[in-house]
């Protein structure tokens, strides 16, 4: 039984289809889903979806791409949302310099850092772990902002695409990584090397749907059922049976998100 640890079920691509999506996921052996908020409104929708579906949990957060929309009361509103027993993490949050590359936009970086730091504080207060979005040349800044919280919570570096060395460095700090369907792509040698090298218990699987559908669905709309293809690929890479991948990644996700077993 697999858990899709990163889905965006509140996105318009899935409107009116959640029941069918949960059903197809269950048929593929994906019995639980964490739906991830990307803005205050998206987080509110994520919590509503989780409250209506026993198989779905919510993470609430402000994606760095939504940092500019954050208002003075955004963090207080997130904090109120965190009272729902269906909320299992803060995120996705983090830094994204990908679109900034070549542009020195200190104001954008400062806005991202500010709302990221506020969410880390919230996670520490609520006793929740954090789902990290990290893209572009910002790993150093991400780790600098996380450093004061060592021992207070753990982070998962979602859609991990870095090297085995970077993965090992993150694990040494007590964090986790998770892998999307990109691991099934032909040109994903670095990610495949990381998915092969990380120890059992240190990684999870996810879709990031509606994006990043694994082979053979590449280019189509992704959905939680496709977690299975990602897990199958990781099983092949690691030379472990799918059942063992499922057992290990599910136990890791249950611990990280404090899910009932
Ligand atoms: Zn995401």
mmCIF file of C-alpha atoms in Angstrom, residues 55 63-64 66 116 120-121 198 213 239 245 259:
data_model
loop_
_atom_site.group_PDB
_atom_site.id
_atom_site.type_symbol
_atom_site.label_atom_id
_atom_site.label_comp_id
_atom_site.label_asym_id
_atom_site.label_seq_id
_atom_site.Cartn_x
_atom_site.Cartn_y
_atom_site.Cartn_z
ATOM 1 C CA UNK A 55 -8.008 8.799 2.548
ATOM 2 C CA UNK A 63 4.698 28.279 -2.154
ATOM 3 C CA UNK A 64 7.591 30.668 -2.900
ATOM 4 C CA UNK A 66 2.931 32.856 -4.118
ATOM 5 C CA UNK A 116 9.368 30.848 4.375
ATOM 6 C CA UNK A 120 9.168 27.467 9.763
ATOM 7 C CA UNK A 121 8.290 29.279 12.969
ATOM 8 C CA UNK A 198 19.450 6.611 -0.317
ATOM 9 C CA UNK A 213 3.325 12.091 -14.873
ATOM 10 C CA UNK A 239 16.582 -4.328 -6.883
ATOM 11 C CA UNK A 245 9.380 -0.261 -1.376
ATOM 12 C CA UNK A 259 -0.457 9.538 10.267
#
